[in-house]
């Protein structure tokens, strides 16, 4: 037995010799027996280790009490008996303190609080609903959901994925709201993919998403929205170390209108979706092909505004869309501490200088502004991508065939939308 | 892959059919057509879309054996592509109205570039209108369109038909009216109404007959009657019923007193009497309009066509002359004006 302990502990010590945060404590409990306490300083809370492990061991030692059962000395809330040597590594790397005494190996959860805590949502702010958002801590995230859905039917199937990351992912659903068939389909789909390493929820979603263009997995960082979807009969994937929870398989309407029940807001959001996708295409079709559809005074106005512009309207539209995409990307990536210089510069160039220089017409600025303002309502990145693809497709078809081409592209788009596969029901 | 290929083929092989850059279009506002020396002379008013120029519009003219060739000649040296979908009015000379109307309709009906809602007007001096410089910042075509729209809303003295309505009459071999435009005191104004029969300009119509025609067809939303007093008839509906031996014309609606003569402005005036007087006056007025048509010996109200719809086998050329007419007028004066309410009894007593 002594040999086992010595060799085993020695092996672990050698294994982690290049990890300075690995701590191995050897505590003599009598002349013969030793207790080994192993943990990672960076992953564990030293206070918890002292309170739950070391303090008790030293007390026992000082009072010369014999230790017959080590688990009675370890007072932490989550104590797991480790059955095999290989599992020691898993527990150590997951913020557990491993205690080896004689032939018994125990793992006690003493995770350090190394997340940023529950904060307000940055990507989905709202005025009147709950403000809290998920963080990077799996347990806290699960807690935020369970605080809202207090039901014994809330099922949480967990599995660790990734060769190096061993990220915990959980499929959460309410048993009596989702059919077994749907759950089996989701599980089969998840099992089908071998996730190499999972650092972000994106690593999962990019593999299991059924369509390349249109989003089917809704990402949210709001526990309230996750709870709403769970109650509606959706399943969600909770992934450790990411604040974004994946909702499987959301429909197009869920992306356009994820949480509100206000009918005016719902209509407004649908209108914005149509406007952001179609505005440039309709403008190009009208001024290049179907001028008869514009009232005469407006047509003259458009024509006057375009009189000094050297580019055809379609090139002008693409230039403006491209510049706006760059501005949008800059706005997202640029650190906020630098102030709003990028926005001001962009607004000056687009709003005034470009028009004065005769590169673009004022009406094109209005068209692009409508397109991008209505686009700002949608925060889901895959939906924004889908909108971008649809917008460019419609723009190209309308620049080739006018309103006829645009109608053709809309019909093809609807066919494609109807063809998107989801686990239950239809996508549109 | 097949799907993508199909879409690409569809888009790329079809090309940019009907593609026009907006700045390359010559937006035609008005078309003037004259006929001289066995040639059509066409002048087009093109709207100016260049911000730097102060002109509202430009005139391009050309001549040719056909209307099409004269229009082509207008643009033969121009840098613009003619665009007719926003054309408001076509002004034709009396020569065209007398003899070349069928050529005109043939051209407009065959060409798909034209919308069918432009107005056709006659002018006795087309060059005067071409040279006219509007006082506002609108083109001649836009000015004429505004005059027509105002006229439709305010009185029923003029009939200005758009091409769709004219075509309808032309295809049914009906008589119809073309309005005319002239410059009066340096202003564009609608003037006489001409009767077109067998696609030829026949004669100038009396204003009363035009009003009856407007009422009969419910063209105008309101019309004014000036007997000894002035009334405005509104929310009316004229209906024509055809019997084997009789055509019944009925008019029902509301009337508003605009102005009474001095004897009737007294407070004890009986409104029922005024109502009866008005009904009788309108009835007589309509009978006189019928007599006017009989004197002209022209079925200007197209009663024959109406009769034909009901009794196709009994109609002959003189049916409209020989048949009996019954006119019923039912008007309610429901707006008496402020005189009875605010200028009350006390005002007269004092």
XYZ file of C-alpha atoms in Angstrom:
778
model
C 0.000 0.000 0.000
C 2.771 2.304 0.923
C 4.392 1.463 -2.365
C 1.213 2.298 -4.246
C 0.921 5.685 -2.639
C 4.480 6.580 -3.043
C 4.731 5.564 -6.654
C 1.330 7.015 -7.561
C 1.929 10.358 -5.903
C 5.413 10.448 -7.310
C 3.981 9.822 -10.774
C 1.488 12.707 -10.464
C 4.194 14.963 -9.073
C 6.464 14.141 -11.997
C 3.592 14.633 -14.420
C 2.941 18.149 -13.189
C 6.553 19.094 -12.569
C 6.326 21.921 -15.110
C 3.180 23.364 -13.517
C 4.287 25.700 -10.735
C 0.715 26.115 -9.552
C 0.444 22.426 -8.699
C 0.670 21.932 -4.936
C 1.328 18.678 -3.109
C 1.027 18.648 0.656
C 2.181 15.692 2.714
C 0.729 15.521 6.200
C 1.895 12.963 8.705
C -0.974 11.674 10.739
C 1.119 9.153 12.669
C 4.550 7.589 12.443
C 3.457 5.392 9.577
C 0.517 6.959 7.669
C 0.570 10.050 5.558
C -2.194 12.036 3.929
C -1.418 13.562 0.530
C -3.330 16.679 -0.480
C -3.038 17.590 -4.156
C -4.540 20.611 -5.910
C -3.960 23.394 -8.392
C -3.463 26.717 -6.713
C -4.827 28.546 -9.758
C -8.052 26.552 -9.920
C -8.835 26.095 -6.248
C -9.853 28.422 -3.502
C -7.119 28.272 -0.805
C -9.585 29.334 1.897
C -11.854 26.417 1.081
C -8.888 24.013 1.111
C -7.876 25.260 4.517
C -11.394 25.128 5.944
C -12.529 21.848 4.442
C -9.301 19.845 4.388
C -6.166 21.138 6.073
C -7.787 22.520 9.205
C -9.564 19.262 9.904
C -6.490 17.166 9.225
C -4.291 19.249 11.512
C -6.921 19.248 14.239
C -7.111 15.506 14.073
C -3.394 15.301 14.184
C -2.985 17.654 17.126
C -5.502 15.825 19.208
C -3.905 12.526 18.315
C -7.158 11.098 17.089
C -6.839 8.184 14.838
C -8.221 8.556 11.330
C -10.185 5.532 10.360
C -12.351 7.086 7.684
C -10.847 10.006 5.817
C -14.201 11.106 4.331
C -15.397 12.006 7.846
C -12.571 14.487 8.135
C -13.203 16.137 4.768
C -16.063 18.529 5.327
C -16.680 20.058 1.886
C -20.141 19.939 0.317
C -19.180 17.944 -2.743
C -17.012 14.956 -2.004
C -16.431 12.258 -4.597
C -14.677 8.953 -4.186
C -12.187 8.491 -6.994
C -12.277 4.937 -8.242
C -9.316 4.921 -10.596
C -5.946 6.607 -10.785
C -6.696 8.147 -14.190
C -9.615 10.082 -12.754
C -7.272 11.919 -10.407
C -6.083 14.072 -13.314
C -9.649 14.911 -14.301
C -10.583 16.074 -10.833
C -7.392 18.029 -10.334
C -7.898 19.891 -13.577
C -11.500 20.644 -12.706
C -10.812 22.526 -9.491
C -11.028 19.633 -7.042
C -8.629 18.960 -4.225
C -7.557 15.319 -4.249
C -6.853 13.675 -0.916
C -5.008 10.339 -0.861
C -4.930 8.352 2.337
C -3.886 4.739 2.431
C -5.681 3.178 -0.538
C -8.540 5.660 -0.588
C -8.646 8.566 -2.985
C -11.175 11.359 -2.462
C -11.839 14.469 -4.464
C -13.348 17.524 -2.784
C -14.706 20.422 -4.805
C -12.947 23.621 -3.799
C -13.177 25.613 -7.031
C -11.832 29.145 -7.001
C -14.241 31.900 -7.954
C -12.475 32.845 -11.176
C -15.403 34.274 -13.155
C -16.638 37.838 -13.531
C -19.893 37.275 -11.695
C -23.419 37.944 -12.859
C -23.598 41.220 -14.723
C -26.041 43.023 -17.011
C -26.455 41.755 -20.555
C -24.195 43.559 -23.010
C -25.583 42.161 -26.254
C -29.292 42.008 -25.424
C -30.089 44.968 -23.176
C -33.711 45.589 -22.306
C -35.491 48.253 -20.357
C -38.103 46.496 -18.267
C -37.274 42.759 -18.155
C -34.763 40.977 -15.902
C -31.287 42.408 -16.264
C -29.049 39.469 -15.300
C -26.959 37.664 -17.879
C -25.065 34.413 -17.975
C -21.385 34.402 -17.083
C -18.579 31.948 -17.830
C -19.322 29.769 -14.804
C -21.308 26.664 -15.655
C -22.746 26.188 -12.162
C -23.877 29.771 -11.895
C -25.473 29.600 -15.328
C -27.317 26.421 -14.431
C -28.387 28.073 -11.200
C -29.777 31.062 -13.074
C -31.956 28.733 -15.144
C -33.065 26.623 -12.169
C -34.016 29.710 -10.222
C -36.572 30.398 -12.917
C -37.747 26.900 -13.805
C -38.364 25.065 -10.558
C -39.512 21.713 -11.794
C -38.491 18.143 -11.241
C -39.047 17.650 -14.951
C -36.165 19.959 -15.831
C -33.628 17.491 -17.173
C -29.931 18.235 -17.472
C -27.888 15.662 -19.416
C -24.177 16.461 -19.114
C -21.135 15.274 -20.958
C -17.528 16.443 -21.191
C -16.224 17.066 -24.690
C -12.879 18.044 -26.161
C -9.609 16.190 -25.984
C -7.769 19.017 -24.262
C -10.538 21.243 -23.008
C -12.882 18.621 -21.528
C -15.625 21.204 -21.567
C -18.818 20.314 -19.804
C -21.874 20.678 -22.007
C -25.405 19.994 -20.841
C -28.557 19.386 -22.788
C -31.324 20.947 -20.735
C -35.036 20.516 -21.403
C -38.354 20.087 -19.656
C -39.278 16.433 -19.958
C -43.008 16.807 -20.455
C -42.683 19.662 -22.947
C -40.311 18.085 -25.464
C -40.995 14.802 -27.215
C -38.538 11.931 -26.747
C -38.213 11.780 -30.512
C -36.874 15.343 -30.652
C -34.470 14.730 -27.779
C -33.183 11.563 -29.447
C -32.698 13.474 -32.699
C -30.699 16.158 -30.874
C -28.614 13.585 -29.031
C -27.928 11.631 -32.211
C -26.880 14.831 -33.954
C -24.578 15.747 -31.065
C -23.072 12.245 -30.963
C -22.514 12.315 -34.705
C -19.978 15.113 -34.373
C -16.627 14.673 -32.737
C -15.888 18.001 -31.126
C -12.154 18.349 -31.037
C -11.925 21.139 -28.534
C -14.610 23.432 -27.220
C -13.596 26.867 -26.004
C -16.654 28.793 -27.054
C -20.292 27.972 -27.812
C -19.463 28.821 -31.431
C -17.299 25.634 -31.583
C -20.453 23.597 -30.980
C -22.945 25.618 -33.014
C -20.853 25.704 -36.193
C -20.788 21.895 -36.183
C -24.406 21.123 -35.438
C -26.129 23.927 -37.369
C -28.149 22.416 -40.204
C -27.968 25.346 -42.651
C -24.981 27.310 -43.860
C -26.839 30.592 -44.412
C -29.886 30.772 -42.187
C -29.460 30.455 -38.434
C -31.130 27.558 -36.650
C -29.382 27.814 -33.294
C -30.278 30.822 -31.254
C -27.592 32.158 -28.919
C -28.558 34.178 -25.903
C -26.894 35.354 -22.733
C -30.150 36.022 -20.910
C -31.482 33.404 -18.476
C -34.983 34.855 -18.826
C -35.013 34.169 -22.578
C -33.623 30.646 -22.032
C -36.366 29.957 -19.504
C -39.023 31.227 -21.920
C -37.721 28.923 -24.626
C -37.560 25.963 -22.220
C -41.177 26.576 -21.277
C -42.111 26.792 -24.960
C -40.721 23.272 -25.429
C -37.263 23.951 -26.780
C -34.065 22.215 -25.637
C -30.979 24.254 -24.741
C -27.267 23.539 -24.623
C -25.395 24.982 -21.666
C -21.649 25.093 -22.226
C -19.024 25.713 -19.591
C -16.825 28.793 -19.914
C -19.144 30.674 -22.235
C -21.941 33.079 -21.380
C -23.908 32.129 -24.489
C -26.484 29.368 -24.239
C -27.567 27.632 -27.435
C -31.275 27.131 -28.098
C -32.057 24.185 -30.373
C -33.649 24.522 -32.991
C -35.085 27.988 -33.141
C -37.349 29.108 -35.984
C -36.840 32.234 -38.093
C -39.524 34.080 -36.106
C -37.583 33.413 -32.895
C -34.571 35.205 -34.325
C -36.562 38.152 -35.609
C -38.617 38.468 -32.484
C -37.008 36.577 -29.602
C -38.752 37.753 -26.459
C -41.265 40.569 -26.747
C -45.025 40.029 -26.698
C -45.968 43.595 -27.592
C -47.791 43.357 -30.922
C -46.601 46.759 -32.120
C -42.985 45.829 -31.418
C -43.464 42.475 -33.172
C -44.831 44.215 -36.295
C -42.037 46.795 -36.088
C -39.359 44.095 -35.932
C -40.816 42.219 -38.908
C -41.006 45.503 -40.818
C -37.378 46.217 -39.965
C -36.372 42.750 -41.178
C -38.095 43.366 -44.530
C -36.654 46.878 -44.813
C -33.086 45.902 -44.024
C -33.176 43.087 -46.557
C -35.069 44.780 -49.380
C -34.529 48.559 -49.250
C -31.369 48.826 -51.434
C -32.680 46.232 -53.890
C -36.036 47.986 -54.323
C -34.278 51.332 -54.787
C -31.955 49.942 -57.468
C -34.832 48.182 -59.260
C -36.945 51.331 -59.240
C -34.362 53.807 -60.438
C -32.716 51.569 -63.021
C -35.615 49.551 -64.419
C -39.054 50.462 -63.149
C -38.996 54.240 -63.095
C -42.704 54.342 -63.924
C -43.459 53.093 -60.414
C -42.044 56.248 -58.810
C -44.172 59.423 -58.628
C -42.855 61.971 -61.124
C -41.828 64.609 -58.593
C -39.850 61.996 -56.657
C -38.259 60.693 -59.842
C -37.091 64.196 -60.759
C -35.783 64.618 -57.241
C -33.823 61.352 -57.466
C -32.518 62.287 -60.879
C -31.386 65.730 -59.710
C -29.578 64.217 -56.752
C -27.825 61.672 -58.913
C -26.855 64.206 -61.592
C -23.233 64.657 -60.436
C -22.483 61.090 -59.352
C -19.970 59.366 -61.645
C -20.828 55.753 -60.703
C -23.838 53.703 -61.738
C -26.331 53.353 -58.881
C -25.449 49.699 -58.241
C -21.725 50.458 -57.811
C -22.653 53.358 -55.560
C -24.811 50.996 -53.483
C -22.048 48.416 -53.139
C -19.485 51.065 -52.170
C -21.767 52.390 -49.463
C -22.712 48.950 -48.167
C -19.048 47.981 -48.003
C -18.070 51.166 -46.151
C -20.932 50.674 -43.706
C -19.916 47.075 -43.047
C -16.400 48.284 -42.252
C -17.787 50.968 -39.957
C -19.987 48.448 -38.193
C -17.084 46.052 -37.676
C -14.890 48.902 -36.431
C -17.562 49.975 -34.011
C -17.835 46.470 -32.568
C -14.070 45.828 -32.260
C -12.839 49.303 -31.407
C -12.241 49.659 -27.630
C -14.854 51.946 -26.143
C -12.147 53.748 -24.142
C -10.922 55.292 -27.369
C -14.143 57.272 -27.511
C -16.412 57.670 -30.480
C -13.794 58.867 -32.962
C -14.513 56.055 -35.435
C -18.246 56.806 -35.479
C -17.698 60.543 -35.867
C -15.174 60.009 -38.644
C -17.540 57.601 -40.391
C -20.519 59.893 -40.016
C -18.561 62.856 -41.364
C -17.239 60.924 -44.339
C -20.575 59.288 -45.150
C -22.930 62.054 -44.210
C -21.291 65.079 -45.674
C -17.923 64.758 -47.353
C -18.897 61.908 -49.700
C -21.978 63.797 -50.882
C -20.074 67.071 -51.336
C -17.352 65.269 -53.249
C -20.009 63.891 -55.585
C -19.066 60.259 -54.914
C -22.494 59.287 -53.656
C -25.926 60.860 -53.862
C -27.819 62.010 -50.748
C -30.665 59.601 -51.512
C -28.215 56.693 -51.437
C -27.092 57.831 -47.980
C -30.738 57.725 -46.868
C -31.248 54.266 -48.384
C -28.132 52.861 -46.727
C -28.974 54.571 -43.443
C -32.451 52.968 -43.439
C -30.841 49.622 -44.267
C -28.342 49.776 -41.438
C -30.535 51.373 -38.782
C -33.163 48.681 -39.292
C -30.378 46.095 -39.177
C -29.228 47.248 -35.737
C -32.353 45.739 -34.173
C -30.956 42.273 -34.831
C -28.027 41.269 -32.646
C -27.779 37.549 -33.439
C -24.601 37.300 -35.501
C -25.773 34.436 -37.743
C -29.011 36.282 -38.507
C -27.016 39.397 -39.399
C -24.930 37.225 -41.701
C -28.062 35.750 -43.318
C -29.507 39.249 -43.764
C -26.255 40.355 -45.391
C -26.328 37.449 -47.864
C -29.994 37.988 -48.683
C -29.446 41.734 -49.141
C -26.554 41.265 -51.567
C -28.396 38.520 -53.500
C -31.483 40.688 -53.880
C -29.335 43.648 -54.854
C -27.577 41.701 -57.602
C -30.794 40.225 -59.012
C -32.590 43.556 -58.965
C -29.612 45.226 -60.660
C -29.852 42.640 -63.446
C -33.597 42.277 -63.916
C -35.315 44.995 -61.891
C -38.461 44.227 -59.912
C -38.904 41.007 -61.897
C -35.469 39.802 -60.782
C -36.183 40.857 -57.234
C -39.464 38.897 -57.175
C -37.615 35.891 -58.571
C -34.963 36.115 -55.860
C -37.610 36.487 -53.135
C -39.373 33.336 -54.362
C -36.076 31.404 -54.390
C -35.278 32.715 -50.934
C -38.673 31.556 -49.626
C -38.086 28.102 -51.140
C -34.687 27.963 -49.448
C -36.203 29.086 -46.144
C -38.907 26.432 -46.351
C -36.161 23.886 -46.986
C -34.230 24.580 -43.789
C -34.380 21.504 -41.544
C -35.230 21.859 -37.891
C -35.847 19.194 -35.231
C -39.529 19.955 -34.836
C -42.019 21.775 -37.079
C -41.013 24.014 -39.959
C -38.494 26.844 -40.038
C -40.846 29.535 -41.354
C -24.578 22.921 -57.610
C -27.227 22.482 -60.281
C -29.420 24.986 -58.503
C -26.642 27.589 -58.360
C -25.826 27.000 -62.025
C -29.475 27.423 -62.961
C -29.738 30.694 -61.063
C -26.508 31.999 -62.563
C -27.620 31.064 -66.084
C -30.969 32.705 -65.533
C -29.380 35.906 -64.357
C -26.386 36.126 -66.643
C -28.019 35.041 -69.886
C -30.945 37.364 -69.428
C -28.597 40.373 -69.194
C -29.761 43.714 -67.935
C -32.925 43.933 -70.011
C -34.516 47.372 -69.885
C -31.683 48.821 -67.795
C -31.440 52.605 -67.848
C -29.436 54.903 -65.642
C -31.719 57.560 -64.240
C -29.587 60.467 -65.452
C -29.681 59.242 -69.020
C -33.474 59.426 -69.220
C -35.279 62.302 -70.874
C -38.500 62.380 -68.837
C -41.216 63.629 -71.188
C -43.796 65.800 -69.463
C -45.893 67.033 -72.405
C -46.169 66.076 -76.045
C -47.362 68.629 -78.615
C -48.512 67.230 -81.942
C -49.261 69.411 -84.937
C -49.891 68.500 -88.568
C -48.417 70.763 -91.243
C -47.560 70.217 -94.886
C -48.530 66.555 -94.720
C -46.094 65.928 -91.876
C -46.510 65.490 -88.166
C -44.559 68.038 -86.160
C -43.943 66.829 -82.650
C -42.497 68.853 -79.799
C -41.576 67.179 -76.531
C -41.216 68.937 -73.240
C -38.414 67.184 -71.329
C -38.077 67.819 -67.616
C -34.740 69.230 -66.539
C -33.072 67.005 -63.955
C -29.796 68.852 -63.799
C -29.551 70.741 -60.546
C -27.086 73.308 -61.867
C -29.485 74.530 -64.574
C -32.355 76.882 -63.731
C -34.590 75.763 -66.605
C -37.606 73.697 -65.593
C -37.834 71.927 -68.909
C -36.433 71.792 -72.432
C -38.238 71.506 -75.752
C -37.131 69.072 -78.449
C -38.921 68.983 -81.788
C -38.913 66.898 -84.903
C -41.106 66.120 -87.872
C -41.927 63.057 -89.905
C -44.501 61.281 -92.000
C -45.751 59.375 -88.959
C -45.944 60.311 -85.298
C -43.330 57.662 -84.500
C -40.845 59.061 -87.016
C -41.413 62.624 -85.803
C -40.701 61.532 -82.206
C -37.595 59.641 -83.325
C -36.377 62.780 -85.033
C -36.838 64.698 -81.781
C -34.257 62.473 -80.137
C -31.981 61.790 -83.085
C -29.434 64.360 -81.948
C -30.237 64.316 -78.245
C -28.067 62.695 -75.598
C -31.086 61.416 -73.691
C -33.205 58.281 -73.914
C -36.896 59.251 -74.278
C -38.994 58.140 -71.343
C -42.752 58.471 -71.709
C -44.087 56.743 -68.596
C -44.413 60.053 -66.763
C -46.090 61.999 -69.555
C -49.005 64.082 -68.229
C -50.599 65.583 -71.310
C -50.716 65.400 -75.064
C -51.741 68.643 -76.729
C -52.891 68.368 -80.303
C -53.643 71.050 -82.828
C -57.125 71.451 -84.339
C -55.730 70.031 -87.605
C -54.819 66.787 -85.869
C -58.193 66.742 -84.088
C -60.045 67.233 -87.342
C -58.324 64.611 -89.403
C -55.571 62.600 -87.708
C -57.057 61.322 -84.467
C -57.049 57.710 -85.620
C -53.304 57.908 -86.363
C -52.784 59.293 -82.883
C -54.756 56.487 -81.180
C -53.057 53.873 -83.306
C -49.651 55.098 -82.193
C -50.457 55.306 -78.486
C -52.244 51.950 -78.463
C -49.390 50.068 -80.139
C -46.579 51.530 -78.059
C -46.176 49.860 -74.654
C -43.974 52.631 -73.270
C -46.957 54.894 -72.660
C -49.173 54.806 -69.646
C -52.834 55.186 -70.500
C -53.748 57.885 -68.033
C -52.402 60.974 -69.761
C -54.834 63.700 -70.834
C -55.451 64.724 -74.420
C -56.307 68.369 -75.055
C -56.848 70.446 -78.158
C -55.233 73.817 -78.739
C -56.089 76.290 -81.458
C -52.619 77.812 -81.214
C -50.204 75.094 -80.256
C -47.070 77.215 -80.776
C -48.279 79.765 -78.281
C -48.455 77.069 -75.610
C -45.050 75.654 -76.572
C -43.525 79.085 -76.038
C -45.392 79.673 -72.794
C -43.182 80.165 -69.750
C -44.925 79.163 -66.511
C -44.718 81.610 -63.635
C -44.112 78.888 -61.093
C -41.319 76.305 -61.045
C -43.392 73.631 -62.714
C -43.315 72.452 -66.291
C -46.176 73.154 -68.736
C -47.338 69.557 -68.356
C -47.391 69.734 -64.570
C -49.288 73.044 -64.698
C -51.919 71.634 -67.040
C -52.294 68.539 -64.849
C -52.908 70.735 -61.793
C -55.461 72.861 -63.709
C -57.339 69.717 -64.773
C -57.323 68.254 -61.251
C -58.638 71.526 -59.786
C -61.308 71.749 -62.441
C -62.496 68.191 -61.711
C -62.913 69.018 -58.047
C -64.529 72.444 -58.351
C -66.924 72.604 -61.240
C -68.318 70.555 -64.042
C -67.914 73.032 -66.887
C -65.114 71.161 -68.580
C -64.535 67.610 -69.612
C -60.957 66.472 -69.915
C -60.722 62.819 -70.733
C -57.657 60.724 -70.203
C -56.513 58.354 -72.912
C -58.060 55.275 -71.309
C -61.531 56.879 -71.342
C -61.065 58.167 -74.886
C -59.983 54.729 -76.053
C -63.042 53.204 -74.460
C -65.321 55.572 -76.405
C -63.271 55.184 -79.585
C -63.569 51.397 -79.510
C -67.347 51.610 -78.912
C -67.828 54.146 -81.717
C -69.273 56.600 -79.237
C -69.278 60.350 -79.427
C -66.964 61.897 -76.878
C -65.571 65.235 -75.813
C -62.047 66.607 -75.945
C -61.264 69.630 -73.848
C -59.064 72.446 -75.013
C -56.470 74.690 -73.492
C -55.453 78.232 -74.274
C -53.484 81.109 -72.880
C -55.706 83.773 -71.420
C -54.178 86.864 -69.772
C -50.805 85.140 -69.721
C -52.279 82.173 -67.866
C -52.968 78.651 -69.009
C -56.728 78.015 -68.833
C -59.138 75.320 -69.901
C -61.500 76.633 -72.529
C -63.951 75.131 -75.033
C -65.126 71.542 -75.161
C -65.238 69.921 -78.572
C -67.455 67.105 -79.641
C -65.628 64.309 -81.433
C -67.811 62.187 -83.630
C -66.485 59.413 -85.870
C -62.999 60.416 -84.664
C -63.282 63.843 -86.159
C -63.686 67.193 -84.450
C -67.298 68.188 -85.104
C -68.278 71.249 -83.131
C -67.849 73.288 -79.985
C -70.258 72.247 -77.215
C -72.343 74.498 -75.037
C -71.236 74.678 -71.359
C -74.691 73.527 -70.162
C -74.534 70.386 -72.249
C -71.057 69.657 -70.858
C -72.362 70.035 -67.317
C -75.241 67.637 -68.035
C -72.771 65.188 -69.547
C -70.570 65.419 -66.426
C -73.567 64.871 -64.121
C -74.990 62.049 -66.201
C -71.705 60.138 -66.050
C -71.011 61.098 -62.418
C -67.641 62.503 -63.522
C -67.698 65.454 -61.198
C -68.071 65.110 -57.431
C -69.926 68.417 -57.180
C -71.490 70.954 -59.538
C -72.892 74.444 -59.248
C -76.349 75.627 -60.344
C -76.853 79.327 -60.881
C -80.530 80.169 -61.290
C -81.675 83.359 -59.625
C -79.865 81.886 -56.612
C -76.645 79.867 -56.404
C -76.526 76.293 -55.177
C -73.861 73.685 -54.882
C -75.007 70.130 -55.550
C -72.844 67.519 -53.817
C -72.899 63.876 -52.747
C -75.203 63.299 -55.675
C -75.802 60.236 -57.763
C -77.162 60.297 -61.285
C -78.706 57.139 -62.606
C -80.083 56.191 -66.011
C -82.682 53.463 -66.443
C -83.678 52.227 -69.849
C -87.161 50.998 -70.604
C -88.460 49.813 -73.964
C -90.100 53.180 -74.690
C -88.539 55.444 -72.182
C -85.226 56.519 -70.736
C -85.443 57.598 -67.139
C -82.769 59.915 -65.765
C -82.768 60.442 -62.029
C -80.654 62.695 -59.876
C -80.605 62.458 -56.085
C -78.312 64.305 -53.755
C -77.675 67.098 -51.321
C -77.589 70.793 -52.019
C -75.911 73.669 -50.261
C -77.177 77.236 -50.546
C -74.329 79.430 -51.694
C -76.176 82.665 -52.270
C -79.848 83.694 -52.183
C -81.121 86.874 -53.792
C -82.156 89.701 -51.428
C -85.889 88.935 -51.188
C -85.242 85.452 -49.780
C -82.673 86.297 -47.158
C -85.470 87.112 -44.693
C -85.711 84.875 -41.678
C -89.194 83.553 -42.416
C -88.188 82.143 -45.783
C -89.565 78.650 -46.343
C -86.756 76.247 -47.148
C -89.160 73.708 -48.680
C -90.156 76.230 -51.294
C -86.528 76.891 -52.200
C -85.961 73.148 -52.464
C -88.920 72.712 -54.822
C -87.825 75.673 -56.922
C -84.330 74.215 -57.199
C -85.631 70.789 -58.236
C -87.850 72.328 -60.893
C -85.011 74.468 -62.173
C -82.599 71.504 -62.444
C -85.278 69.413 -64.153
C -85.936 72.124 -66.747
C -82.212 72.622 -67.154
C -81.760 68.955 -68.027
C -84.707 68.967 -70.466
C -83.126 71.954 -72.200
C -79.863 70.009 -72.506
C -81.761 67.181 -74.202
C -83.379 69.663 -76.575
C -79.949 71.117 -77.318
C -78.698 67.691 -78.470
C -81.814 67.201 -80.619
C -81.278 70.594 -82.236
C -77.690 69.653 -83.016
C -78.940 66.340 -84.330
C -76.091 64.621 -82.463
C -76.403 61.950 -79.821
C -73.869 63.741 -77.676
C -74.912 61.874 -74.475
C -74.605 58.446 -76.135
C -78.174 57.374 -75.261
C -78.218 55.146 -78.308
C -75.296 53.127 -76.949
C -77.083 52.853 -73.623
C -80.283 51.701 -75.275
C -78.322 49.214 -77.360
C -77.014 47.573 -74.206
C -80.572 46.719 -73.116
C -82.388 46.280 -76.426
C -79.769 45.464 -79.066
C -82.362 44.452 -81.643
C -84.625 47.491 -81.324
C -82.094 50.266 -81.663
C -81.732 52.405 -84.768
C -79.896 55.645 -85.499
C -82.789 57.856 -84.379
C -83.842 55.956 -81.272
C -82.284 58.570 -78.967
C -84.348 61.250 -80.748
C -87.702 59.511 -80.773
C -87.685 57.905 -77.340
C -89.353 59.581 -74.338
C -87.248 60.943 -71.506
C -88.331 61.157 -67.931
C -86.204 63.231 -65.577
C -86.590 62.951 -61.802
C -84.748 65.239 -59.463
C -84.651 64.762 -55.704
C -82.445 67.264 -53.925
C -82.260 67.992 -50.209
C -80.971 71.323 -49.016
C -79.146 70.325 -45.849
C -76.642 73.131 -45.633
C -78.377 76.440 -45.484
C -75.328 78.517 -44.757
C -74.646 80.636 -41.706
C -77.435 83.108 -42.478
C -80.163 81.167 -40.625
C -78.115 80.325 -37.558
C -75.704 83.071 -36.648
C -77.381 86.082 -38.225
C -80.585 85.420 -36.339
C -83.885 87.177 -35.881
C -82.403 89.814 -33.564
C -79.993 90.928 -36.234
C -82.868 91.701 -38.597
C -85.031 93.302 -35.932
C -82.218 95.700 -35.015
